[in-house]
Amino acid sequence: MCKKKLVSLILSVLIVSSNSFTCIAKADVRNGWNKNGQIWEFYDNGVIQKNIWIQDASKQWYYIDSTGVMKSNEWVKTGNYWYYLDSSGAMKSNDWIKTEGKWYYLASNGAMKSKDWINTAGIWYYLDLSGEMKSNAWVEDGGKWYYLNSDGSMAFNTVTPDGFRVGINGSWDEKAANSKTETETQIGTDTGTGSSTSDDNISDIVTFKDANLEAEVRKIINKSTGDLHKSDVEGIIELSVEGAEIKDLSGIENLTGLNKLNLRENKVSDISALKGLINLTELTLWQNEITDITPLKGLKNLTIIDLDVNNICDISSLKGLTNLETLFLDTNKIEDITPLKGLINLKELGLAVNNIDNILPLKDLVNLNSIYLDNNKISNISPLENLTSLNKVVLIGNLIKDISPLEKLINLEKLFLMNNKITNIEPLKTLTNLKLLDLSNYEDISTDGKNKINDLSSLKNLTNLENLSICGNDISDITSLEEMTNLKMLELGDNKITDITTLNKLVNLEKLFLYKNQITNIMPLESLAKLEILDLSINQITDLSGLSELTNLKEIFAFDNKISDITPLSKSTNLEMLILPKNEITDITPIKELVQLNNIDLAENQITDLSVLEGLTNLKELVLGGNQITDIEALSNLTNLEKLALWGNSINELPSLKELANLYLIDLSGNKISEISELKELTNLKEAYLSANEISNITILKELTTLEKLDLWENPINDEDVEELRTALPDCEIGFGEF
């Protein structure tokens, strides 16, 4: 099951601009197919999946059995239906399959058909109760008799081997047995099932009130027109309709074979139509408008429920659903979680972003391996102390001071404690299986909690750690980290660190964040040959020599330092992103050969010459604002550019901008530009910032019909011309006048 945890945060990245940065958290989970020897497995959120159907990007289905192995070349039964998986493991559908000398037919949803007629290339075949294609036999259907030839085809307009005549429609009337007269009975006129039209009575018709829901059902059964009958829909085992604005579920109660239902991102408020779908095992109603979940109380076969992002307060209807293994209730209005105390089979529980302050009902849920309690009002976590199966705990954004209840959770591999009130981390010293630990304070997490950690000595034995984040604390001494040689990602931003000598032993580091400290010497980094992402922003660095041999670097952030010489970067041929604004750089020749670069920010330096950039044709974003540039002709080759910022320079002409047809954002504000005719070729432009120039003629802007935002502040432009422009570009937000 593809799961989006809104605030279950793992790694952090730095998003930078010329003037600011924000520490934002991001997710790191193991997902997808994994080949283990000769078998295939599937992981979701780091957990191997079992007893589950998996759909790939091409809409093909595969089945994972109770041992976690993908099945192939065999039949599987789920719910009340049989399905066949071919040699690749893919579920067969809309096709005949021969096994052990017998023929069977698989419907559009993959379910084996039985006691039904199948029309293939205009020839009718009949499947008995076991699903086997009949041959050399008579079958009765709707009071009529039909004969199946040796190849299974229905006989018509002929005499059967036992001497009976069947008509042009294949039927022989038992009542006319003595005379052998032909009885005309049309089969399969509407549905291809072989049933007579007299069976299609009004009580069998299925009606949907929501057109989008009906459309998806019709798509599954491959029936675009005509009445829908219960027999059409009762074989559907899975229905997924995301983001379709569905409001009314009426009619879905007839899909009695449903095992999995996904109605993510719709507008459903009433789920009463689900109460009879007792075969449901998985239900996803993420981001709807649900308040009442009472209809779920009888769905005892449910093992997975996702009700994230709704308006649920009362969860008492869940207390009897003891088969639940996965339950997501993030981003609701829940205060009381008492109904969960008996759900002892739960393995994964999401309760993030609610109003919970008491987690005592969780104390006996000993099978839990993942729990998400972020952004609540929790201060006491003692109910977790005996949940020793826990592998992942997310407690971000609470009011926790005492973390001693965690010291017994020796199976923990991932622990998130960002934005709490923690000062003492000694209880963590027993958690030697930890691979990921986050104790940071992040600005984007809305909470009153703030950790104030200054001593890392308790972590020195956590040598299995691969990801460690301690941003925004009071750390100055990092010597306790020297044995953590398995670290791949280390975040120490926004602390009080001056000496990083210890880091020279952490040779497996791939991502290192040291922004906003007091670092001057980065020579200890020279041994970190595996580094790919490095953030040194907001320090006191002048010399980049420590980076000269780090040829695997892909992203460098070092804004707001005192760097003037970037020669040490000349060998960084894998570099894709270079963010060095607010330094003292004049010469950018060393980056001339770094042709993999796609994003450069060198704003607020002292650059005049851009000629060395003309070969960097992979560039998509280029920020050179706040320099001393007058000539931009060298940019004409950069035809892949999408964003170009040249604000605050001394540019008065725009030669060759017309070549940059992929630009959708340009910032030329604060220059000396009067003529903008070159812009008329930029037909993909969505945002143009032209304030504080010498522009008077804006006629050509009327042709830029893709514009969504246009700044013309502080230019000598007539009011009438601006009004004409607004008429020509009604969908564009235009700023004009004096600041």
PDB file of N, CA and C in Angstrom, residues 524-571:
ATOM      1  N   PRO A 524      39.465  18.740   7.450  1.00  0.00           N
ATOM      2  CA  PRO A 524      39.125  17.363   7.851  1.00  0.00           C
ATOM      3  C   PRO A 524      38.178  16.651   6.886  1.00  0.00           C
ATOM      4  N   LEU A 525      37.547  17.391   6.000  1.00  0.00           N
ATOM      5  CA  LEU A 525      36.611  16.762   5.068  1.00  0.00           C
ATOM      6  C   LEU A 525      37.315  16.084   3.900  1.00  0.00           C
ATOM      7  N   GLU A 526      38.614  16.298   3.749  1.00  0.00           N
ATOM      8  CA  GLU A 526      39.316  15.821   2.556  1.00  0.00           C
ATOM      9  C   GLU A 526      39.315  14.302   2.428  1.00  0.00           C
ATOM     10  N   SER A 527      39.061  13.581   3.531  1.00  0.00           N
ATOM     11  CA  SER A 527      39.052  12.113   3.475  1.00  0.00           C
ATOM     12  C   SER A 527      37.673  11.541   3.149  1.00  0.00           C
ATOM     13  N   LEU A 528      36.667  12.389   3.024  1.00  0.00           N
ATOM     14  CA  LEU A 528      35.291  11.908   2.839  1.00  0.00           C
ATOM     15  C   LEU A 528      34.973  11.757   1.351  1.00  0.00           C
ATOM     16  N   ALA A 529      35.602  10.776   0.747  1.00  0.00           N
ATOM     17  CA  ALA A 529      35.542  10.618  -0.711  1.00  0.00           C
ATOM     18  C   ALA A 529      34.159  10.246  -1.231  1.00  0.00           C
ATOM     19  N   LYS A 530      33.279   9.764  -0.357  1.00  0.00           N
ATOM     20  CA  LYS A 530      31.943   9.352  -0.805  1.00  0.00           C
ATOM     21  C   LYS A 530      30.913  10.475  -0.733  1.00  0.00           C
ATOM     22  N   LEU A 531      31.325  11.619  -0.254  1.00  0.00           N
ATOM     23  CA  LEU A 531      30.379  12.730  -0.103  1.00  0.00           C
ATOM     24  C   LEU A 531      29.742  13.111  -1.435  1.00  0.00           C
ATOM     25  N   GLU A 532      28.410  13.249  -1.398  1.00  0.00           N
ATOM     26  CA  GLU A 532      27.667  13.689  -2.577  1.00  0.00           C
ATOM     27  C   GLU A 532      26.958  15.020  -2.328  1.00  0.00           C
ATOM     28  N   ILE A 533      26.521  15.236  -1.087  1.00  0.00           N
ATOM     29  CA  ILE A 533      25.834  16.482  -0.739  1.00  0.00           C
ATOM     30  C   ILE A 533      26.526  17.091   0.475  1.00  0.00           C
ATOM     31  N   LEU A 534      26.875  18.369   0.374  1.00  0.00           N
ATOM     32  CA  LEU A 534      27.594  19.055   1.447  1.00  0.00           C
ATOM     33  C   LEU A 534      27.021  20.452   1.630  1.00  0.00           C
ATOM     34  N   ASP A 535      26.681  20.760   2.882  1.00  0.00           N
ATOM     35  CA  ASP A 535      26.169  22.099   3.193  1.00  0.00           C
ATOM     36  C   ASP A 535      27.060  22.748   4.250  1.00  0.00           C
ATOM     37  N   LEU A 536      27.720  23.827   3.850  1.00  0.00           N
ATOM     38  CA  LEU A 536      28.622  24.580   4.725  1.00  0.00           C
ATOM     39  C   LEU A 536      28.143  26.017   4.901  1.00  0.00           C
ATOM     40  N   SER A 537      26.908  26.284   4.596  1.00  0.00           N
ATOM     41  CA  SER A 537      26.394  27.653   4.591  1.00  0.00           C
ATOM     42  C   SER A 537      26.447  28.294   5.975  1.00  0.00           C
ATOM     43  N   ILE A 538      26.561  29.612   5.955  1.00  0.00           N
ATOM     44  CA  ILE A 538      26.533  30.446   7.173  1.00  0.00           C
ATOM     45  C   ILE A 538      27.576  29.990   8.180  1.00  0.00           C
ATOM     46  N   ASN A 539      28.817  30.005   7.764  1.00  0.00           N
ATOM     47  CA  ASN A 539      29.949  29.775   8.640  1.00  0.00           C
ATOM     48  C   ASN A 539      30.958  30.898   8.405  1.00  0.00           C
ATOM     49  N   GLN A 540      32.223  30.625   8.662  1.00  0.00           N
ATOM     50  CA  GLN A 540      33.263  31.648   8.479  1.00  0.00           C
ATOM     51  C   GLN A 540      34.391  31.083   7.619  1.00  0.00           C
ATOM     52  N   ILE A 541      34.013  30.388   6.564  1.00  0.00           N
ATOM     53  CA  ILE A 541      34.957  29.667   5.713  1.00  0.00           C
ATOM     54  C   ILE A 541      35.521  30.584   4.632  1.00  0.00           C
ATOM     55  N   THR A 542      36.837  30.517   4.472  1.00  0.00           N
ATOM     56  CA  THR A 542      37.492  31.270   3.394  1.00  0.00           C
ATOM     57  C   THR A 542      38.144  30.338   2.378  1.00  0.00           C
ATOM     58  N   ASP A 543      38.566  29.158   2.835  1.00  0.00           N
ATOM     59  CA  ASP A 543      39.368  28.255   2.008  1.00  0.00           C
ATOM     60  C   ASP A 543      38.612  26.949   1.747  1.00  0.00           C
ATOM     61  N   LEU A 544      38.420  26.602   0.460  1.00  0.00           N
ATOM     62  CA  LEU A 544      37.728  25.372   0.081  1.00  0.00           C
ATOM     63  C   LEU A 544      38.684  24.233  -0.268  1.00  0.00           C
ATOM     64  N   SER A 545      39.942  24.365   0.075  1.00  0.00           N
ATOM     65  CA  SER A 545      40.943  23.365  -0.327  1.00  0.00           C
ATOM     66  C   SER A 545      40.582  21.957   0.120  1.00  0.00           C
ATOM     67  N   GLY A 546      39.902  21.826   1.221  1.00  0.00           N
ATOM     68  CA  GLY A 546      39.523  20.506   1.724  1.00  0.00           C
ATOM     69  C   GLY A 546      38.590  19.748   0.805  1.00  0.00           C
ATOM     70  N   LEU A 547      38.050  20.425  -0.206  1.00  0.00           N
ATOM     71  CA  LEU A 547      37.101  19.781  -1.120  1.00  0.00           C
ATOM     72  C   LEU A 547      37.736  19.385  -2.445  1.00  0.00           C
ATOM     73  N   SER A 548      39.000  19.669  -2.626  1.00  0.00           N
ATOM     74  CA  SER A 548      39.615  19.561  -3.956  1.00  0.00           C
ATOM     75  C   SER A 548      39.598  18.149  -4.531  1.00  0.00           C
ATOM     76  N   GLU A 549      39.596  17.122  -3.683  1.00  0.00           N
ATOM     77  CA  GLU A 549      39.625  15.743  -4.185  1.00  0.00           C
ATOM     78  C   GLU A 549      38.286  15.026  -4.025  1.00  0.00           C
ATOM     79  N   LEU A 550      37.251  15.740  -3.632  1.00  0.00           N
ATOM     80  CA  LEU A 550      35.939  15.114  -3.414  1.00  0.00           C
ATOM     81  C   LEU A 550      35.156  15.093  -4.727  1.00  0.00           C
ATOM     82  N   THR A 551      35.573  14.203  -5.600  1.00  0.00           N
ATOM     83  CA  THR A 551      35.052  14.215  -6.975  1.00  0.00           C
ATOM     84  C   THR A 551      33.653  13.618  -7.107  1.00  0.00           C
ATOM     85  N   ASN A 552      33.114  13.057  -6.034  1.00  0.00           N
ATOM     86  CA  ASN A 552      31.750  12.520  -6.091  1.00  0.00           C
ATOM     87  C   ASN A 552      30.694  13.548  -5.698  1.00  0.00           C
ATOM     88  N   LEU A 553      31.128  14.717  -5.321  1.00  0.00           N
ATOM     89  CA  LEU A 553      30.174  15.747  -4.908  1.00  0.00           C
ATOM     90  C   LEU A 553      29.197  16.079  -6.033  1.00  0.00           C
ATOM     91  N   LYS A 554      27.909  16.108  -5.663  1.00  0.00           N
ATOM     92  CA  LYS A 554      26.865  16.483  -6.617  1.00  0.00           C
ATOM     93  C   LYS A 554      26.212  17.814  -6.248  1.00  0.00           C
ATOM     94  N   GLU A 555      26.178  18.105  -4.946  1.00  0.00           N
ATOM     95  CA  GLU A 555      25.533  19.344  -4.504  1.00  0.00           C
ATOM     96  C   GLU A 555      26.391  20.001  -3.425  1.00  0.00           C
ATOM     97  N   ILE A 556      26.687  21.278  -3.613  1.00  0.00           N
ATOM     98  CA  ILE A 556      27.433  22.052  -2.618  1.00  0.00           C
ATOM     99  C   ILE A 556      26.637  23.300  -2.273  1.00  0.00           C
ATOM    100  N   PHE A 557      26.418  23.482  -0.972  1.00  0.00           N
ATOM    101  CA  PHE A 557      25.796  24.697  -0.453  1.00  0.00           C
ATOM    102  C   PHE A 557      26.814  25.365   0.474  1.00  0.00           C
ATOM    103  N   ALA A 558      27.209  26.567   0.158  1.00  0.00           N
ATOM    104  CA  ALA A 558      28.181  27.267   1.010  1.00  0.00           C
ATOM    105  C   ALA A 558      27.909  28.762   0.972  1.00  0.00           C
ATOM    106  N   PHE A 559      26.640  29.132   1.018  1.00  0.00           N
ATOM    107  CA  PHE A 559      26.329  30.557   0.955  1.00  0.00           C
ATOM    108  C   PHE A 559      26.637  31.239   2.284  1.00  0.00           C
ATOM    109  N   ASP A 560      26.837  32.548   2.181  1.00  0.00           N
ATOM    110  CA  ASP A 560      27.097  33.389   3.356  1.00  0.00           C
ATOM    111  C   ASP A 560      28.347  32.945   4.113  1.00  0.00           C
ATOM    112  N   ASN A 561      29.466  32.893   3.392  1.00  0.00           N
ATOM    113  CA  ASN A 561      30.769  32.675   3.990  1.00  0.00           C
ATOM    114  C   ASN A 561      31.688  33.801   3.515  1.00  0.00           C
ATOM    115  N   LYS A 562      32.984  33.527   3.445  1.00  0.00           N
ATOM    116  CA  LYS A 562      33.940  34.544   2.993  1.00  0.00           C
ATOM    117  C   LYS A 562      34.832  33.961   1.902  1.00  0.00           C
ATOM    118  N   ILE A 563      34.229  33.223   1.025  1.00  0.00           N
ATOM    119  CA  ILE A 563      34.959  32.505  -0.025  1.00  0.00           C
ATOM    120  C   ILE A 563      35.226  33.425  -1.215  1.00  0.00           C
ATOM    121  N   SER A 564      36.478  33.441  -1.661  1.00  0.00           N
ATOM    122  CA  SER A 564      36.811  34.216  -2.859  1.00  0.00           C
ATOM    123  C   SER A 564      37.358  33.319  -3.970  1.00  0.00           C
ATOM    124  N   ASP A 565      38.037  32.239  -3.600  1.00  0.00           N
ATOM    125  CA  ASP A 565      38.677  31.359  -4.582  1.00  0.00           C
ATOM    126  C   ASP A 565      37.930  30.026  -4.657  1.00  0.00           C
ATOM    127  N   ILE A 566      37.377  29.703  -5.828  1.00  0.00           N
ATOM    128  CA  ILE A 566      36.663  28.432  -5.976  1.00  0.00           C
ATOM    129  C   ILE A 566      37.453  27.431  -6.824  1.00  0.00           C
ATOM    130  N   THR A 567      38.758  27.661  -6.965  1.00  0.00           N
ATOM    131  CA  THR A 567      39.619  26.743  -7.721  1.00  0.00           C
ATOM    132  C   THR A 567      39.530  25.302  -7.220  1.00  0.00           C
ATOM    133  N   PRO A 568      39.423  25.052  -5.891  1.00  0.00           N
ATOM    134  CA  PRO A 568      39.340  23.658  -5.423  1.00  0.00           C
ATOM    135  C   PRO A 568      38.150  22.875  -5.977  1.00  0.00           C
ATOM    136  N   LEU A 569      37.192  23.556  -6.576  1.00  0.00           N
ATOM    137  CA  LEU A 569      36.023  22.855  -7.114  1.00  0.00           C
ATOM    138  C   LEU A 569      36.220  22.401  -8.554  1.00  0.00           C
ATOM    139  N   SER A 570      37.337  22.723  -9.146  1.00  0.00           N
ATOM    140  CA  SER A 570      37.530  22.493 -10.586  1.00  0.00           C
ATOM    141  C   SER A 570      37.501  21.015 -10.971  1.00  0.00           C
ATOM    142  N   LYS A 571      37.770  20.119 -10.014  1.00  0.00           N
ATOM    143  CA  LYS A 571      37.752  18.683 -10.313  1.00  0.00           C
ATOM    144  C   LYS A 571      36.399  18.036 -10.012  1.00  0.00           C
TER     145      LYS A 571
END
